[in-house]
Amino acid sequence: MHMRGLLCLSVLMAGSVPFAQATDLASQPYHLRFFHTHTGEHLDVVYRIGDRYIPEALDRLDHFLRDHRTGDVHHYDPRLFDLLNDLTASVGRAGAELNVICGYRTPWSNQFLRTHTAGVALHSLHMEAEAIDIRLPGFQTSALRDAALELHRGGVGYYAKSDFIHVDVGRVRRW
């Protein structure tokens, strides 16, 4: 049984959550909306229901977050999608459309960026499909950074001049 399922079961056994409410948790949809700033594409997807990830939805997310320079697709770590879902909920904007600046990067794209811009890591988690650069229109980017830091779920980078944050599911760190 998954950890979340064990938590629901233990809470039910303690009697502090009515059965109907626990059942609602098991069928809770996890929803993300994106606009990709480089491709002009939009994506609106339920990628998980309760503890079950939806394979077709994950495939759509992988394709949407492909390397926009090469078209290469890589399988994303679904924990990143959970992080984004929790991040938008934590700032009171669940279901809001996130702007994607950068998703997956091939090693070639990563090296291209390293030679043409500053602040690109040699071993970027973008190349592992464990990172994303985003902004939330109508929401202060520094406040989004602060909310991401509060989650303690991975790395958080803040790029004030370019108006976006980087989040990943690597070790907890900030820059």
PDB file of C-alpha atoms in Angstrom:
ATOM      1  CA  MET A   1       0.000   0.000   0.000  1.00  0.00           C
ATOM      2  CA  HIS A   2       1.265   3.491  -0.813  1.00  0.00           C
ATOM      3  CA  MET A   3       2.303   5.810   2.014  1.00  0.00           C
ATOM      4  CA  ARG A   4      -0.656   8.122   1.355  1.00  0.00           C
ATOM      5  CA  GLY A   5      -3.013   5.131   1.537  1.00  0.00           C
ATOM      6  CA  LEU A   6      -1.506   4.120   4.873  1.00  0.00           C
ATOM      7  CA  LEU A   7      -1.973   7.656   6.155  1.00  0.00           C
ATOM      8  CA  CYS A   8      -5.640   7.671   5.123  1.00  0.00           C
ATOM      9  CA  LEU A   9      -6.131   4.247   6.694  1.00  0.00           C
ATOM     10  CA  SER A  10      -4.500   5.278   9.976  1.00  0.00           C
ATOM     11  CA  VAL A  11      -6.579   8.448  10.112  1.00  0.00           C
ATOM     12  CA  LEU A  12      -9.738   6.428   9.457  1.00  0.00           C
ATOM     13  CA  MET A  13      -8.818   3.981  12.204  1.00  0.00           C
ATOM     14  CA  ALA A  14      -8.339   6.876  14.589  1.00  0.00           C
ATOM     15  CA  GLY A  15     -11.878   7.961  13.743  1.00  0.00           C
ATOM     16  CA  SER A  16     -10.972  11.592  13.150  1.00  0.00           C
ATOM     17  CA  VAL A  17     -11.976  11.684   9.468  1.00  0.00           C
ATOM     18  CA  PRO A  18     -15.415  10.513   8.350  1.00  0.00           C
ATOM     19  CA  PHE A  19     -15.358   7.669   5.818  1.00  0.00           C
ATOM     20  CA  ALA A  20     -16.928   9.801   3.065  1.00  0.00           C
ATOM     21  CA  GLN A  21     -14.192  12.423   3.446  1.00  0.00           C
ATOM     22  CA  ALA A  22     -11.448   9.771   3.276  1.00  0.00           C
ATOM     23  CA  THR A  23     -13.095   8.348   0.147  1.00  0.00           C
ATOM     24  CA  ASP A  24     -13.016  11.839  -1.364  1.00  0.00           C
ATOM     25  CA  LEU A  25      -9.246  11.963  -0.750  1.00  0.00           C
ATOM     26  CA  ALA A  26      -8.821   8.667  -2.602  1.00  0.00           C
ATOM     27  CA  SER A  27     -10.588  10.082  -5.667  1.00  0.00           C
ATOM     28  CA  GLN A  28      -9.155  13.610  -5.543  1.00  0.00           C
ATOM     29  CA  PRO A  29      -8.118  14.824  -9.003  1.00  0.00           C
ATOM     30  CA  TYR A  30      -4.726  16.480  -9.422  1.00  0.00           C
ATOM     31  CA  HIS A  31      -4.971  19.110 -12.135  1.00  0.00           C
ATOM     32  CA  LEU A  32      -2.395  21.284 -13.914  1.00  0.00           C
ATOM     33  CA  ARG A  33      -2.709  23.995 -16.546  1.00  0.00           C
ATOM     34  CA  PHE A  34       0.202  25.311 -18.578  1.00  0.00           C
ATOM     35  CA  PHE A  35       1.097  27.786 -21.278  1.00  0.00           C
ATOM     36  CA  HIS A  36       4.497  27.215 -22.909  1.00  0.00           C
ATOM     37  CA  THR A  37       6.128  30.560 -23.654  1.00  0.00           C
ATOM     38  CA  HIS A  38       8.328  29.140 -26.456  1.00  0.00           C
ATOM     39  CA  THR A  39       5.870  26.911 -28.323  1.00  0.00           C
ATOM     40  CA  GLY A  40       2.663  28.879 -27.686  1.00  0.00           C
ATOM     41  CA  GLU A  41       0.917  25.648 -26.641  1.00  0.00           C
ATOM     42  CA  HIS A  42      -1.559  25.255 -23.790  1.00  0.00           C
ATOM     43  CA  LEU A  43      -2.167  22.117 -21.753  1.00  0.00           C
ATOM     44  CA  ASP A  44      -4.980  21.456 -19.295  1.00  0.00           C
ATOM     45  CA  VAL A  45      -4.695  17.988 -17.744  1.00  0.00           C
ATOM     46  CA  VAL A  46      -5.743  15.849 -14.794  1.00  0.00           C
ATOM     47  CA  TYR A  47      -2.624  13.741 -14.320  1.00  0.00           C
ATOM     48  CA  ARG A  48      -3.482  11.880 -11.123  1.00  0.00           C
ATOM     49  CA  ILE A  49      -6.571  10.739  -9.245  1.00  0.00           C
ATOM     50  CA  GLY A  50      -5.955   9.938  -5.597  1.00  0.00           C
ATOM     51  CA  ASP A  51      -2.768   7.865  -5.505  1.00  0.00           C
ATOM     52  CA  ARG A  52      -3.026   6.751  -9.144  1.00  0.00           C
ATOM     53  CA  TYR A  53      -1.096   8.550 -11.856  1.00  0.00           C
ATOM     54  CA  ILE A  54      -2.768   8.485 -15.258  1.00  0.00           C
ATOM     55  CA  PRO A  55      -0.229   7.129 -17.800  1.00  0.00           C
ATOM     56  CA  GLU A  56      -1.814   8.881 -20.815  1.00  0.00           C
ATOM     57  CA  ALA A  57      -1.776  12.210 -18.946  1.00  0.00           C
ATOM     58  CA  LEU A  58       1.869  11.740 -17.969  1.00  0.00           C
ATOM     59  CA  ASP A  59       2.661  11.082 -21.634  1.00  0.00           C
ATOM     60  CA  ARG A  60       0.908  14.332 -22.589  1.00  0.00           C
ATOM     61  CA  LEU A  61       2.905  16.214 -19.941  1.00  0.00           C
ATOM     62  CA  ASP A  62       6.172  14.660 -21.145  1.00  0.00           C
ATOM     63  CA  HIS A  63       5.407  15.741 -24.708  1.00  0.00           C
ATOM     64  CA  PHE A  64       4.325  19.228 -23.661  1.00  0.00           C
ATOM     65  CA  LEU A  65       7.527  19.734 -21.636  1.00  0.00           C
ATOM     66  CA  ARG A  66       9.770  18.417 -24.424  1.00  0.00           C
ATOM     67  CA  ASP A  67      12.969  20.227 -25.342  1.00  0.00           C
ATOM     68  CA  HIS A  68      11.548  23.062 -27.435  1.00  0.00           C
ATOM     69  CA  ARG A  69      14.834  23.388 -29.353  1.00  0.00           C
ATOM     70  CA  THR A  70      15.169  19.763 -30.477  1.00  0.00           C
ATOM     71  CA  GLY A  71      11.715  18.238 -29.984  1.00  0.00           C
ATOM     72  CA  ASP A  72      13.186  15.440 -27.826  1.00  0.00           C
ATOM     73  CA  VAL A  73      10.846  14.041 -25.172  1.00  0.00           C
ATOM     74  CA  HIS A  74      11.942  12.609 -21.828  1.00  0.00           C
ATOM     75  CA  HIS A  75       9.839  10.932 -19.127  1.00  0.00           C
ATOM     76  CA  TYR A  76       9.289  13.405 -16.263  1.00  0.00           C
ATOM     77  CA  ASP A  77       9.443  12.506 -12.599  1.00  0.00           C
ATOM     78  CA  PRO A  78       5.756  12.787 -11.521  1.00  0.00           C
ATOM     79  CA  ARG A  79       6.835  14.207  -8.165  1.00  0.00           C
ATOM     80  CA  LEU A  80       7.508  17.450 -10.034  1.00  0.00           C
ATOM     81  CA  PHE A  81       3.860  17.613 -11.104  1.00  0.00           C
ATOM     82  CA  ASP A  82       2.772  17.024  -7.507  1.00  0.00           C
ATOM     83  CA  LEU A  83       5.099  19.829  -6.438  1.00  0.00           C
ATOM     84  CA  LEU A  84       3.540  22.208  -8.983  1.00  0.00           C
ATOM     85  CA  ASN A  85       0.033  21.184  -7.944  1.00  0.00           C
ATOM     86  CA  ASP A  86       0.860  21.804  -4.284  1.00  0.00           C
ATOM     87  CA  LEU A  87       2.661  25.050  -5.077  1.00  0.00           C
ATOM     88  CA  THR A  88      -0.300  26.616  -6.888  1.00  0.00           C
ATOM     89  CA  ALA A  89      -2.647  25.429  -4.126  1.00  0.00           C
ATOM     90  CA  SER A  90      -0.365  26.861  -1.435  1.00  0.00           C
ATOM     91  CA  VAL A  91      -0.648  30.353  -2.952  1.00  0.00           C
ATOM     92  CA  GLY A  92      -4.427  30.118  -3.329  1.00  0.00           C
ATOM     93  CA  ARG A  93      -4.259  29.681  -7.112  1.00  0.00           C
ATOM     94  CA  ALA A  94      -5.059  25.967  -7.548  1.00  0.00           C
ATOM     95  CA  GLY A  95      -5.827  25.298 -11.198  1.00  0.00           C
ATOM     96  CA  ALA A  96      -4.229  28.555 -12.394  1.00  0.00           C
ATOM     97  CA  GLU A  97      -2.317  28.435 -15.659  1.00  0.00           C
ATOM     98  CA  LEU A  98       1.450  28.388 -15.139  1.00  0.00           C
ATOM     99  CA  ASN A  99       3.750  29.828 -17.773  1.00  0.00           C
ATOM    100  CA  VAL A 100       6.495  27.354 -18.667  1.00  0.00           C
ATOM    101  CA  ILE A 101       9.797  28.969 -19.576  1.00  0.00           C
ATOM    102  CA  CYS A 102      11.779  25.738 -19.772  1.00  0.00           C
ATOM    103  CA  GLY A 103      11.014  22.070 -19.202  1.00  0.00           C
ATOM    104  CA  TYR A 104      13.183  19.201 -20.343  1.00  0.00           C
ATOM    105  CA  ARG A 105      16.574  19.997 -21.920  1.00  0.00           C
ATOM    106  CA  THR A 106      18.769  17.653 -23.896  1.00  0.00           C
ATOM    107  CA  PRO A 107      22.468  17.811 -23.048  1.00  0.00           C
ATOM    108  CA  TRP A 108      22.912  19.710 -26.340  1.00  0.00           C
ATOM    109  CA  SER A 109      20.339  22.372 -25.347  1.00  0.00           C
ATOM    110  CA  ASN A 110      21.823  22.651 -21.895  1.00  0.00           C
ATOM    111  CA  GLN A 111      25.287  23.249 -23.348  1.00  0.00           C
ATOM    112  CA  PHE A 112      23.852  25.734 -25.852  1.00  0.00           C
ATOM    113  CA  LEU A 113      22.308  27.719 -22.983  1.00  0.00           C
ATOM    114  CA  ARG A 114      25.532  27.514 -20.966  1.00  0.00           C
ATOM    115  CA  THR A 115      27.444  29.154 -23.814  1.00  0.00           C
ATOM    116  CA  HIS A 116      24.814  31.827 -24.514  1.00  0.00           C
ATOM    117  CA  THR A 117      23.466  32.771 -21.054  1.00  0.00           C
ATOM    118  CA  ALA A 118      24.548  32.853 -17.428  1.00  0.00           C
ATOM    119  CA  GLY A 119      23.395  30.675 -14.548  1.00  0.00           C
ATOM    120  CA  VAL A 120      22.922  27.344 -16.355  1.00  0.00           C
ATOM    121  CA  ALA A 121      24.212  24.361 -14.372  1.00  0.00           C
ATOM    122  CA  LEU A 122      26.515  21.867 -16.055  1.00  0.00           C
ATOM    123  CA  HIS A 123      24.525  18.942 -14.611  1.00  0.00           C
ATOM    124  CA  SER A 124      21.121  20.633 -14.673  1.00  0.00           C
ATOM    125  CA  LEU A 125      18.152  18.618 -13.444  1.00  0.00           C
ATOM    126  CA  HIS A 126      16.348  19.860 -16.557  1.00  0.00           C
ATOM    127  CA  MET A 127      18.354  17.156 -18.377  1.00  0.00           C
ATOM    128  CA  GLU A 128      16.882  14.526 -16.037  1.00  0.00           C
ATOM    129  CA  ALA A 129      13.305  15.827 -16.481  1.00  0.00           C
ATOM    130  CA  GLU A 130      13.245  16.710 -12.791  1.00  0.00           C
ATOM    131  CA  ALA A 131      13.113  20.523 -13.116  1.00  0.00           C
ATOM    132  CA  ILE A 132      10.997  23.264 -14.614  1.00  0.00           C
ATOM    133  CA  ASP A 133      11.211  27.057 -14.944  1.00  0.00           C
ATOM    134  CA  ILE A 134       7.865  28.795 -14.412  1.00  0.00           C
ATOM    135  CA  ARG A 135       6.001  31.966 -13.612  1.00  0.00           C
ATOM    136  CA  LEU A 136       2.424  32.493 -12.483  1.00  0.00           C
ATOM    137  CA  PRO A 137       0.837  35.432 -14.340  1.00  0.00           C
ATOM    138  CA  GLY A 138      -0.698  37.993 -12.012  1.00  0.00           C
ATOM    139  CA  PHE A 139       1.277  36.691  -9.038  1.00  0.00           C
ATOM    140  CA  GLN A 140       4.505  38.193  -7.740  1.00  0.00           C
ATOM    141  CA  THR A 141       7.388  35.907  -8.695  1.00  0.00           C
ATOM    142  CA  SER A 142       9.245  36.537  -5.433  1.00  0.00           C
ATOM    143  CA  ALA A 143       6.149  35.403  -3.513  1.00  0.00           C
ATOM    144  CA  LEU A 144       5.976  32.265  -5.665  1.00  0.00           C
ATOM    145  CA  ARG A 145       9.641  31.617  -4.832  1.00  0.00           C
ATOM    146  CA  ASP A 146       8.900  32.027  -1.119  1.00  0.00           C
ATOM    147  CA  ALA A 147       5.996  29.578  -1.334  1.00  0.00           C
ATOM    148  CA  ALA A 148       8.183  27.044  -3.169  1.00  0.00           C
ATOM    149  CA  LEU A 149      10.853  27.391  -0.490  1.00  0.00           C
ATOM    150  CA  GLU A 150       8.235  26.780   2.220  1.00  0.00           C
ATOM    151  CA  LEU A 151       7.371  23.411   0.661  1.00  0.00           C
ATOM    152  CA  HIS A 152      10.941  22.094   1.244  1.00  0.00           C
ATOM    153  CA  ARG A 153      10.583  19.698  -1.692  1.00  0.00           C
ATOM    154  CA  GLY A 154      13.685  20.389  -3.807  1.00  0.00           C
ATOM    155  CA  GLY A 155      15.710  23.150  -5.347  1.00  0.00           C
ATOM    156  CA  VAL A 156      14.333  26.650  -5.857  1.00  0.00           C
ATOM    157  CA  GLY A 157      16.036  29.256  -8.000  1.00  0.00           C
ATOM    158  CA  TYR A 158      14.893  32.848  -8.415  1.00  0.00           C
ATOM    159  CA  TYR A 159      15.581  34.813 -11.585  1.00  0.00           C
ATOM    160  CA  ALA A 160      14.223  38.281 -10.838  1.00  0.00           C
ATOM    161  CA  LYS A 161      15.406  39.950 -14.065  1.00  0.00           C
ATOM    162  CA  SER A 162      13.800  37.268 -16.229  1.00  0.00           C
ATOM    163  CA  ASP A 163      10.765  37.023 -13.915  1.00  0.00           C
ATOM    164  CA  PHE A 164      10.648  33.266 -13.307  1.00  0.00           C
ATOM    165  CA  ILE A 165      11.516  30.629 -10.745  1.00  0.00           C
ATOM    166  CA  HIS A 166      13.134  27.240 -11.142  1.00  0.00           C
ATOM    167  CA  VAL A 167      11.787  24.335  -9.098  1.00  0.00           C
ATOM    168  CA  ASP A 168      13.075  20.790  -9.065  1.00  0.00           C
ATOM    169  CA  VAL A 169      12.759  17.573  -7.094  1.00  0.00           C
ATOM    170  CA  GLY A 170      16.451  17.278  -6.310  1.00  0.00           C
ATOM    171  CA  ARG A 171      17.970  18.034  -2.942  1.00  0.00           C
ATOM    172  CA  VAL A 172      16.581  21.022  -1.021  1.00  0.00           C
ATOM    173  CA  ARG A 173      18.631  24.124  -1.852  1.00  0.00           C
ATOM    174  CA  ARG A 174      18.164  27.704  -3.080  1.00  0.00           C
ATOM    175  CA  TRP A 175      19.840  30.284  -5.254  1.00  0.00           C
TER     176      TRP A 175
END
